[in-house]
Short mmCIF file of C-alpha atoms and ligand atoms in Angstrom, two decimals:
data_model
loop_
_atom_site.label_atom_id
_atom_site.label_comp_id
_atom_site.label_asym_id
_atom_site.label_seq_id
_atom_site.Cartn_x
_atom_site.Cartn_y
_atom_site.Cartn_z
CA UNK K 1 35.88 35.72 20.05
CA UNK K 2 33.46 32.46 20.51
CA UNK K 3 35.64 29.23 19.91
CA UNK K 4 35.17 27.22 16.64
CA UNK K 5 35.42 23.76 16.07
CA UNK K 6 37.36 22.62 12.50
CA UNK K 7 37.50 18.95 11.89
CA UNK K 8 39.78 18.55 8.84
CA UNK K 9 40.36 15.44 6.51
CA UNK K 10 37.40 13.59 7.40
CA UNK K 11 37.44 10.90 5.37
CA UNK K 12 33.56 10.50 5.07
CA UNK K 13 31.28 13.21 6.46
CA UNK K 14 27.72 11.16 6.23
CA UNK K 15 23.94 12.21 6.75
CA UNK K 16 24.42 15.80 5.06
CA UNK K 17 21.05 17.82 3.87
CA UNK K 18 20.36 21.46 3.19
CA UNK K 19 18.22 21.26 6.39
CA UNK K 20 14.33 20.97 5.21
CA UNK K 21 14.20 17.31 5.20
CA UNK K 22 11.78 16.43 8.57
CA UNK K 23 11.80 12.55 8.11
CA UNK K 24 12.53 10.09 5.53
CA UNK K 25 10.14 7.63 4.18
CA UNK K 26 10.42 4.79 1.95
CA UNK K 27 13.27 4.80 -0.84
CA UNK K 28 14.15 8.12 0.53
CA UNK K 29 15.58 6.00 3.74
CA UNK K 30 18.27 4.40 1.75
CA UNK K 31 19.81 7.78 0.69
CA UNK K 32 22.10 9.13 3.03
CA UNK K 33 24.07 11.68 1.05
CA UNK K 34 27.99 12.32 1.47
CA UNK K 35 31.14 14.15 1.03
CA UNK K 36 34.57 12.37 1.16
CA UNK K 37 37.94 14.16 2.13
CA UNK K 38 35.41 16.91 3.68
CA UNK K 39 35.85 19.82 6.43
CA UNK K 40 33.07 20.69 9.20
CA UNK K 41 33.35 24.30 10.86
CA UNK K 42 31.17 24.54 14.14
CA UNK K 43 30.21 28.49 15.37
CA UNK K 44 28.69 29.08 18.57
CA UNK K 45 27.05 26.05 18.96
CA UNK K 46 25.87 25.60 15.59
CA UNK K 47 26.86 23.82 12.38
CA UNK K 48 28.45 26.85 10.22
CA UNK K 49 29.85 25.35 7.26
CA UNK K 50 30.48 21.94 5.02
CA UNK K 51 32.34 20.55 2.13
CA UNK K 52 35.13 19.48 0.43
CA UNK K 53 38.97 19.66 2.24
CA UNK K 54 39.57 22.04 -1.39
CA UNK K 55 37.35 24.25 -0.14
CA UNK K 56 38.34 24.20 3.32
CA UNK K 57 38.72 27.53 4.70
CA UNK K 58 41.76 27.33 7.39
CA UNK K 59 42.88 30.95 8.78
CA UNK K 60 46.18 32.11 8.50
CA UNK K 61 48.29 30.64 11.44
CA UNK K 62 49.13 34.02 12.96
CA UNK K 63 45.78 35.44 12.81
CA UNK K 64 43.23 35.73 15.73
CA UNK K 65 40.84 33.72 13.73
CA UNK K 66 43.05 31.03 14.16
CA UNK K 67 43.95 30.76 17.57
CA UNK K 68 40.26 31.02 18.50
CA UNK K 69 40.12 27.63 16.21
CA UNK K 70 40.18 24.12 17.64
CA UNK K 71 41.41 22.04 14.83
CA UNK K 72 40.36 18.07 15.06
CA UNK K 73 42.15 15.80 12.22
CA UNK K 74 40.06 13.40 11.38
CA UNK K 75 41.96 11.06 8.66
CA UNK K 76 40.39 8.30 8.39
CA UNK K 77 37.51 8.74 10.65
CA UNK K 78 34.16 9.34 9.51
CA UNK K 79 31.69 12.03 10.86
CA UNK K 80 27.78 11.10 11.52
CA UNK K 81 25.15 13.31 13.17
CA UNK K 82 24.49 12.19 16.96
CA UNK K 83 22.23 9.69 17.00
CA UNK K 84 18.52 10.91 18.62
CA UNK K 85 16.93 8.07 20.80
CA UNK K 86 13.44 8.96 20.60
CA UNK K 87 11.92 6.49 23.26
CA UNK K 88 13.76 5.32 27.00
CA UNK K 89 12.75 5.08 30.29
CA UNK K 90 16.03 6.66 31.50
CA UNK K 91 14.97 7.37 35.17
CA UNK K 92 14.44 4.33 36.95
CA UNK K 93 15.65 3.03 40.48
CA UNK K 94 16.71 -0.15 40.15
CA UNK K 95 18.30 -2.96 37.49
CA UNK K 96 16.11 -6.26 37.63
CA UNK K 97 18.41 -8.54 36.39
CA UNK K 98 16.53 -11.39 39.00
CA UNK K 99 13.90 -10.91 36.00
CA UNK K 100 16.59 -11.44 33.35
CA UNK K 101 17.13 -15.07 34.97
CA UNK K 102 13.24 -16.09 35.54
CA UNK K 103 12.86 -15.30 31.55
CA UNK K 104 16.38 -17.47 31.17
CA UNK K 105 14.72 -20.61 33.34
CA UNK K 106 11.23 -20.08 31.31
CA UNK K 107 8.93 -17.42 32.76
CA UNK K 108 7.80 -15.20 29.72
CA UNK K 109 7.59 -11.38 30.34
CA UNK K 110 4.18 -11.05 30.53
CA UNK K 111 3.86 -13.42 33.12
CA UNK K 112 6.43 -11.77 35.87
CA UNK K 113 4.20 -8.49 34.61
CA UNK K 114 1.76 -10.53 35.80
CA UNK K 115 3.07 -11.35 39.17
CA UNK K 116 3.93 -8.24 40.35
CA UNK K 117 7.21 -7.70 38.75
CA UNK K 118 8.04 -5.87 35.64
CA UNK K 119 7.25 -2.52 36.23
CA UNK K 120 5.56 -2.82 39.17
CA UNK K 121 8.68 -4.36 40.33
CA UNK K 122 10.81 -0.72 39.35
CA UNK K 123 7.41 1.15 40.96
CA UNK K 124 8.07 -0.04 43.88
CA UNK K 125 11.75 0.61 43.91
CA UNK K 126 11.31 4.10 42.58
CA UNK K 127 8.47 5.03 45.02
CA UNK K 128 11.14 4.62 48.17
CA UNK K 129 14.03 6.84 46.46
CA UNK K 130 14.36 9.92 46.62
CA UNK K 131 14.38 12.73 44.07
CA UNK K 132 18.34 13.54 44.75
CA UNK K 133 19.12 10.04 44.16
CA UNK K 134 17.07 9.49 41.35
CA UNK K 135 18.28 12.50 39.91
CA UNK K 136 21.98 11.59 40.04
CA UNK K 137 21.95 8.30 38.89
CA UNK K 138 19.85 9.38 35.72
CA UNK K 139 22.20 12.45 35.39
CA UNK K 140 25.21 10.00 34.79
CA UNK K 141 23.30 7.47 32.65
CA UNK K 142 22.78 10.63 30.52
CA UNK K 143 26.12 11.68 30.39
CA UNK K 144 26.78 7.79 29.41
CA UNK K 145 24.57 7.83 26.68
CA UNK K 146 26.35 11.26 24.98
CA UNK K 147 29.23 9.52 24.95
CA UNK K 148 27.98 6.80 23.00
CA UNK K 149 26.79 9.59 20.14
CA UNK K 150 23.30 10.03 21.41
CA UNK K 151 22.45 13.71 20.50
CA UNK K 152 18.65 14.50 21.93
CA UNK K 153 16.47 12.08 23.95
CA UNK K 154 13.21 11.87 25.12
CA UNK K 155 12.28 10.15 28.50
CA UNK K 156 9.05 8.86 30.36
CA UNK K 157 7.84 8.83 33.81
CA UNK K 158 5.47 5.66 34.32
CA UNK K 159 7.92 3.93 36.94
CA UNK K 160 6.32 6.14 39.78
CA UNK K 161 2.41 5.28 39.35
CA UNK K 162 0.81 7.55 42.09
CA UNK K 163 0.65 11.20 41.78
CA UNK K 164 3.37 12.05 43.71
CA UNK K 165 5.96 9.98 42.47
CA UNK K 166 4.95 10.40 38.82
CA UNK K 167 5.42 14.04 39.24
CA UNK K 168 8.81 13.41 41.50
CA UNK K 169 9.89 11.24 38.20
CA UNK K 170 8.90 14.39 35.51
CA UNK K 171 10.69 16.40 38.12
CA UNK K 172 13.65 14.90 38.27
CA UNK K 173 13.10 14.74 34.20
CA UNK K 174 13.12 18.89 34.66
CA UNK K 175 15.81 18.69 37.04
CA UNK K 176 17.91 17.28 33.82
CA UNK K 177 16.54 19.26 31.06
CA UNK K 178 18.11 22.15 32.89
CA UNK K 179 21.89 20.37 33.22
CA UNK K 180 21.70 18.84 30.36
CA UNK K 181 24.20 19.53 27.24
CA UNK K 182 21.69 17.73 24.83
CA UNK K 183 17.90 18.11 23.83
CA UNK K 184 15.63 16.12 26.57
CA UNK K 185 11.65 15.97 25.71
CA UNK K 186 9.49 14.56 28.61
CA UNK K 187 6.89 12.44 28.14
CA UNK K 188 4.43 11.41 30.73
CA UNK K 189 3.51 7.79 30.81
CA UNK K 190 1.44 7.32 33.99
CA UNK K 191 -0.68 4.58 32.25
CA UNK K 192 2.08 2.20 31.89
CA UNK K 193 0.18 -0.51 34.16
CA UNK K 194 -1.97 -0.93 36.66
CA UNK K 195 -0.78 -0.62 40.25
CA UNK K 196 -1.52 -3.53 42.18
CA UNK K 197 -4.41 -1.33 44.75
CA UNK K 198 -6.32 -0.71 41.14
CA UNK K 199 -6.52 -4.14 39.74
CA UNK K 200 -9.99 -4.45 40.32
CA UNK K 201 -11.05 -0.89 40.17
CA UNK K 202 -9.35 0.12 36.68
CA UNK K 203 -11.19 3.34 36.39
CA UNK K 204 -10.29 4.65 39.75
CA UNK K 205 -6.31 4.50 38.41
CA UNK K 206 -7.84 6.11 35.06
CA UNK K 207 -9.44 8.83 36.74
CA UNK K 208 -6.15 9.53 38.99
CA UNK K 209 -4.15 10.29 35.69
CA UNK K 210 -7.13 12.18 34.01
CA UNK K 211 -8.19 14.02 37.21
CA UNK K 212 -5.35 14.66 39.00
CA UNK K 213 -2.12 13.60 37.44
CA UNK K 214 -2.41 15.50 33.81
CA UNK K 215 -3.65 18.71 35.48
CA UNK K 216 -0.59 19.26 37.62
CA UNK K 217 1.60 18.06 35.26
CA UNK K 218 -0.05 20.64 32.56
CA UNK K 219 -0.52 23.23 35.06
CA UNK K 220 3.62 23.12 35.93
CA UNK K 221 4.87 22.17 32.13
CA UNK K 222 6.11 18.79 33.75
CA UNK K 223 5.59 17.23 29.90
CA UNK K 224 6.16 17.50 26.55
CA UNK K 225 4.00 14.19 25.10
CA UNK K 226 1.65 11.73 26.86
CA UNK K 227 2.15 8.19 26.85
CA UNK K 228 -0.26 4.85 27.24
CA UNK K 229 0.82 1.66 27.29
CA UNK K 230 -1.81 0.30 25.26
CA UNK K 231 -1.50 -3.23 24.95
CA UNK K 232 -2.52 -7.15 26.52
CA UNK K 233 -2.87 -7.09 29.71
CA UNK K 234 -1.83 -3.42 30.10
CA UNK K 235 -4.45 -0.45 29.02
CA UNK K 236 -7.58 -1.15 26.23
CA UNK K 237 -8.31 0.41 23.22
CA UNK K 238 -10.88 2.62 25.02
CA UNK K 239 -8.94 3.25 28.06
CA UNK K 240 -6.25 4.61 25.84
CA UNK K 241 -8.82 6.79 24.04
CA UNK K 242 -10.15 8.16 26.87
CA UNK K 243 -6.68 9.35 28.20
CA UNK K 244 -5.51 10.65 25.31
CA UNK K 245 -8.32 12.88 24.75
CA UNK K 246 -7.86 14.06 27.74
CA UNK K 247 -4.55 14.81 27.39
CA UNK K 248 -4.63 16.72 24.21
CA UNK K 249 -6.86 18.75 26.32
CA UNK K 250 -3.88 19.66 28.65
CA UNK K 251 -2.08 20.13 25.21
CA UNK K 252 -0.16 17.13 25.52
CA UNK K 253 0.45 14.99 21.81
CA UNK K 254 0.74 11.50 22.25
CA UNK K 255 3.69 9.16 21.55
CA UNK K 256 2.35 5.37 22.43
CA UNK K 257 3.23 2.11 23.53
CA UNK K 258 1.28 -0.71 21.15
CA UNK K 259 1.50 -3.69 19.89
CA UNK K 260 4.15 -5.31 21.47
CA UNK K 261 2.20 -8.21 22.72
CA UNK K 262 -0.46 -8.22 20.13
CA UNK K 263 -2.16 -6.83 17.73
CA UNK K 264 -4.35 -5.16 19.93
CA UNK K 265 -5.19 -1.68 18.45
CA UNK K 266 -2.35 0.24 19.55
CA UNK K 267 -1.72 1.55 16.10
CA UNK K 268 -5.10 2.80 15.02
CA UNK K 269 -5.90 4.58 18.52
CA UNK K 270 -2.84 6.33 18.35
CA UNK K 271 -3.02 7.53 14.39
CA UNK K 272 -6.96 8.88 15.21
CA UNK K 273 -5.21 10.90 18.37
CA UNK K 274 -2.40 12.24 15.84
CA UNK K 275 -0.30 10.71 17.84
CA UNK K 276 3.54 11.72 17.17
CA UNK K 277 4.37 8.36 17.43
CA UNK K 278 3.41 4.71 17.88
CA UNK K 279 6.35 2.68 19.38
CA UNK K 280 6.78 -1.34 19.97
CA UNK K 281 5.06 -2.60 16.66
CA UNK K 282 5.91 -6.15 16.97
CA UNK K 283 2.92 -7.07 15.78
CA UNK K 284 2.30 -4.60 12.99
CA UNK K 285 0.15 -6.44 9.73
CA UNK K 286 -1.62 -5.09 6.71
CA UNK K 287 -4.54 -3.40 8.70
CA UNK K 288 -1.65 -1.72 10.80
CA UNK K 289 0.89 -0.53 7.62
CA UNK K 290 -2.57 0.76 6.11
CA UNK K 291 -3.57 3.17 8.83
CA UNK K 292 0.08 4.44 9.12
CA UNK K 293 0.07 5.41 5.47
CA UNK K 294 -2.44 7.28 6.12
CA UNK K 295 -1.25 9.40 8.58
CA UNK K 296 1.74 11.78 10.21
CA UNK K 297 2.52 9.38 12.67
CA UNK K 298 5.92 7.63 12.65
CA UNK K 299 6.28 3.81 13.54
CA UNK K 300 9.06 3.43 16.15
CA UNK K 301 10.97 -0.04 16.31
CA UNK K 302 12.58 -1.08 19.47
CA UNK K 303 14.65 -3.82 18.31
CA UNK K 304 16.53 -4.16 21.40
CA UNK K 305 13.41 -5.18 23.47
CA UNK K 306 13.34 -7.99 21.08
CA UNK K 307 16.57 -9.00 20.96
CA UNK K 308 16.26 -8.74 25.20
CA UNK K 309 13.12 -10.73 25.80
CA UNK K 310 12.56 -12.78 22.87
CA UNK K 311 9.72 -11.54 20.96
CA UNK K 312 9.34 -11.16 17.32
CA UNK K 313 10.83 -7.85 15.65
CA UNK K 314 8.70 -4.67 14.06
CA UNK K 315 8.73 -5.76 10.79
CA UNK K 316 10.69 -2.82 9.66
CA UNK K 317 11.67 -3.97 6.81
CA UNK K 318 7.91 -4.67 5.13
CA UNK K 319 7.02 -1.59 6.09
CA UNK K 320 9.66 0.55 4.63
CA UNK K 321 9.11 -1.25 1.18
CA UNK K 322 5.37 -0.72 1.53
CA UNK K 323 6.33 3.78 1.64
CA UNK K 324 6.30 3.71 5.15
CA UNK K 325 9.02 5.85 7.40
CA UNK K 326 10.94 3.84 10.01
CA UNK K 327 12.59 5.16 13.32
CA UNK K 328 14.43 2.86 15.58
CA UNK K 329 15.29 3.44 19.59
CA UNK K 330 16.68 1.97 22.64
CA UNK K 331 13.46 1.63 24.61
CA UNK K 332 16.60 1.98 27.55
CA UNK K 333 14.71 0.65 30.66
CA UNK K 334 15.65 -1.78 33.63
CA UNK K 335 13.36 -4.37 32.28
CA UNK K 336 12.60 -5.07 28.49
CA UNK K 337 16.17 -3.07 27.19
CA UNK K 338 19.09 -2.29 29.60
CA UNK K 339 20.80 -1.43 26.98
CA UNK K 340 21.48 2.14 25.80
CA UNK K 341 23.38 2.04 23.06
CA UNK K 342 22.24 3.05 19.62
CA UNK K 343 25.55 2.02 17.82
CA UNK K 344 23.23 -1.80 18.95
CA UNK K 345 20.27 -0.53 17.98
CA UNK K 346 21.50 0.13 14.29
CA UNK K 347 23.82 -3.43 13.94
CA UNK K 348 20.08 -4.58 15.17
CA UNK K 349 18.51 -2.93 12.61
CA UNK K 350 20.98 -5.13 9.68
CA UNK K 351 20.92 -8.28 10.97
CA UNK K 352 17.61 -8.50 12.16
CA UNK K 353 15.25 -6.44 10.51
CA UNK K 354 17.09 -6.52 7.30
CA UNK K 355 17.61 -2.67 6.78
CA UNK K 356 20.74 -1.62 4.89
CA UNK K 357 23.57 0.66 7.33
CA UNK K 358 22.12 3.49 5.50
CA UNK K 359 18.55 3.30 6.17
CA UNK K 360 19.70 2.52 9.86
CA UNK K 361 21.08 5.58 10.20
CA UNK K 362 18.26 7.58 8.80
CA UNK K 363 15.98 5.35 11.45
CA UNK K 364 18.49 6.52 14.32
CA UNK K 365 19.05 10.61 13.37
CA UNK K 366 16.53 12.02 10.98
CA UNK K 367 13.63 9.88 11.63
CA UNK K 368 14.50 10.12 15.34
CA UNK K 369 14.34 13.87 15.40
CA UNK K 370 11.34 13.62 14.13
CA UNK K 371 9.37 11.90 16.68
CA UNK K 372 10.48 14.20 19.21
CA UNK K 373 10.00 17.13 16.93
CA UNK K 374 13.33 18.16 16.53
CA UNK K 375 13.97 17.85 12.76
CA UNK K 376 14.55 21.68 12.21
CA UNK K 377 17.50 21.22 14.85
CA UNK K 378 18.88 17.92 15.09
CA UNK K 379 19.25 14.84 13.12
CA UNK K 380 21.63 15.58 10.43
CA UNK K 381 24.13 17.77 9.22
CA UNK K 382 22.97 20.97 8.11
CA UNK K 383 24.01 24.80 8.46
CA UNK K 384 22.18 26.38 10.93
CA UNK K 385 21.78 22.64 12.93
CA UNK K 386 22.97 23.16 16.63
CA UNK K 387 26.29 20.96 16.07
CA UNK K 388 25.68 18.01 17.27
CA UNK K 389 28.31 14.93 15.66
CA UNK K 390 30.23 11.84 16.22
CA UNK K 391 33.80 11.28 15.05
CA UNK K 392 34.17 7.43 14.03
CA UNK K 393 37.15 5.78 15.21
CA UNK K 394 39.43 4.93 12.14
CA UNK K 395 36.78 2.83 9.45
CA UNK K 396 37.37 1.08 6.20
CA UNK K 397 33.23 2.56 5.29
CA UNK K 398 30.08 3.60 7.09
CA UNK K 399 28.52 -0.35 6.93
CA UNK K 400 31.86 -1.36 9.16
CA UNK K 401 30.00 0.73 12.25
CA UNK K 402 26.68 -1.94 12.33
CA UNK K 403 29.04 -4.35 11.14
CA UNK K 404 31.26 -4.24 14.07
CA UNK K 405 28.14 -5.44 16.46
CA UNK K 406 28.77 -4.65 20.05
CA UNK K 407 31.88 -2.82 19.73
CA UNK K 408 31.52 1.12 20.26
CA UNK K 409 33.41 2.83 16.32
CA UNK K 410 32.26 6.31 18.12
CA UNK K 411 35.45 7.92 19.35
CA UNK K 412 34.63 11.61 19.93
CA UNK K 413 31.13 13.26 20.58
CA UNK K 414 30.57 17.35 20.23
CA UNK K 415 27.44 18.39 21.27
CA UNK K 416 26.04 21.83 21.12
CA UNK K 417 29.52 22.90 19.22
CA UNK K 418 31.71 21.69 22.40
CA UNK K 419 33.42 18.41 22.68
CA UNK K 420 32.03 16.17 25.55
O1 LIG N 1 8.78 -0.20 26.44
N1 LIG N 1 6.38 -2.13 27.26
C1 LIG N 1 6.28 -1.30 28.15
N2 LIG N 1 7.21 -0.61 28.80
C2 LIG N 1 8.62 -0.77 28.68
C3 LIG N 1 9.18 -1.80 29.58
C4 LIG N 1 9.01 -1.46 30.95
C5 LIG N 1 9.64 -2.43 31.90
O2 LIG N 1 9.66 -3.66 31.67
O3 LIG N 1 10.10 -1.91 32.90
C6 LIG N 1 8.98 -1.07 27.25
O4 LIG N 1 9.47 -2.17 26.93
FE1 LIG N 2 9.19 1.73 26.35
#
């Protein structure tokens, strides 16, 4: 007989739905429906059954049934679904906190881009390691981030830059799918800048990715989305284009980086492509909420990039009052977001961008498993939802967890029906 999970007495089990809900947009981000003094059963991996502790359906203590059952208490805790963190550069070499003093004594981060650092600076680094090593150290950032209540994540290449070490990066992003307890998508972002041999010859790096890059990685399922980094300084409006068409030729949707240093067009190139989803969005105006309304494509806030290197916020909360859907992420890289913790990302989310605790948490689960196509699976509790939850330390309510900025509420993590 499989083992079961039963957490008992939980005092609130938040972010329930009868499973059909894919995102959340607008109003519909404040609701995050409940049950207090509620059970959870977990089957084989999966969420099996919800509700109140009087309908709680505990086995008699001498059966089978019974002994097969793990039974968690969980007075006074509350129960979330894991959070999904739907954009990070989790494989990287190096930490480049020589950066992180340059910005303190003035240098802004466009200008140590512009210099050679910034993710030319972790190219380098990751070009002379080798897959083992890059592979272990991302393995235990992973298991890091599960234990902070991260359920699914998606990752990018884009710190390798030449063919073989943007494939040696998806690789070692294979290497973890396979290990992994949770949900990985890969995403391949080989136009995240231009290495310093293409500065002046910007369509010889162009034609690398289109030519040679995306047909490998296509031709060995290396990727689940394509990435561009479309933005000042970085890749054009047309250069973006270009890629992306190619890529949805290799069957690869798009998830893009835009308008983080401007309002440069990130938005609208990546709504005509479909794109999945358009992440950064510091500078998002009118023209920008517009196109988003009309279209599939869901707005991704990084606050934690903000909050890291001083640039304005996505102005989240304009554009969930204008109908829009909102998902938030970690952005986790060495450079613009060391940080991996969503429990930030959602206190973040309050003080900064002025979204109530519940439409945080809709930002960081539902809206997450969204733009990594995972809604049918992940992102809230549902029967039939591989079981993927958080038990809250003891809380007074569900705002105390953004309230208590910086300090971790999430005390036990089950993923896939185990506990991690
Ligand atoms: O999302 N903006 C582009 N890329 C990353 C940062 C990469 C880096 O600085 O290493 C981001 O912030
Ligand atoms: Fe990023």
């Amino acid at each position: 007989m499989s083992t079961q999970i039963l957490i008992k007495n939980i005092k609130v089990l938040a972010g329930i739905d009868d499973g059909a809900v894919l995102k959340k947009s607008g109003r519909e981000m404040s609701k995050l429906a409940l049950i207090e003094n509620a059970f959870l059963l977990i089957k084989d991996g999966l969420i099996k059954d919800f509700g109140s502790m009087n309908e709680c359906p505990i086995p008699d203590a001498l059966s089978t049934e019974y002994y097969a059952l793990n039974i968690i208490d969980a007075s006074g805790k509350f129960v979330l679904p894991s959070f999904v963190d739907s954009h990070t550069h989790l494989v990287f070499a190096a930490t480049r906190e020589e950066e992180f003093v340059m910005r303190i004594k003035g240098k802004s981060y466009e200008e140590i881009a512009e210099a050679g650092g910034g993710i030319l600076n972790s190219a380098k680094k990751l070009q002379s390691m080798s897959e083992d090593e890059l592979f272990e150290n991302a393995l235990q950032r992973l298991h890091e981030i599960i234990r902070f209540g991260t359920g699914a994540i998606e990752i990018k290449s884009g710190y390798g830059l030449t063919v073989k070490d943007e494939l040696k990066i998806l690789r070692v992003i294979q290497r973890l799918k396979k290990v992994s307890p949770i949900t990985i998508k890969a995403t391949f972002l080989g136009a995240h800048a231009f290495p310093i041999e293409f500065k002046q010859n910007r369509k010889g790096y162009i034609d690398l990715i289109v030519d040679e890059m995306l047909p490998q990685i296509a031709a060995e399922n290396l990727a689940d989305y394509c990435d561009v980094f479309c933005d000042q300084g970085f890749f054009t409006v047309d250069e973006t284009d270009y890629i992306l068409t190619h890529a949805t030729k290799h069957g690869l949707k798009a998830k893009i980086h835009g308008n983080e240093l401007g309002y440069t067009g990130g938005v609208q190139v990546a709504v005509k492509h479909h794109a999945l989803s358009v992440d950064h969005l510091e500078f998002t105006g009118e023209a920008e909420i517009e196109c988003l309304k009309n279209s599939h494509t869901m707005p991704v806030g990084l606050p934690n990039c903000s909050f890291f290197i001083g640039i304005p916020y996505m102005p989240a909360r304009a554009m969930i009052d204008a109908g829009l859907p909102v998902c938030l992420a970690t952005d986790y890289n060495p450079g613009s977001s060391p940080n991996p913790r969503m429990s930030f990302i959602i206190s973040l989310a309050c003080t900064q961008m002025k979204l109530t605790p519940e439409e945080a948490i809709n930002a960081t689960t539902i809206n997450g498993a969204f733009a990594l196509e995972l809604s049918k699976t992940h992102g809230s509790i549902a029967k039939g939802k591989i079981a993927n939850v958080f038990i809250t330390k003891p809380i007074p309510s569900l705002a105390f967890i953004p309230y208590s900025f910086g300090v971790d509420m999430v005390d036990e993590v089950i993923v896939g029906g185990k506990v991690f």
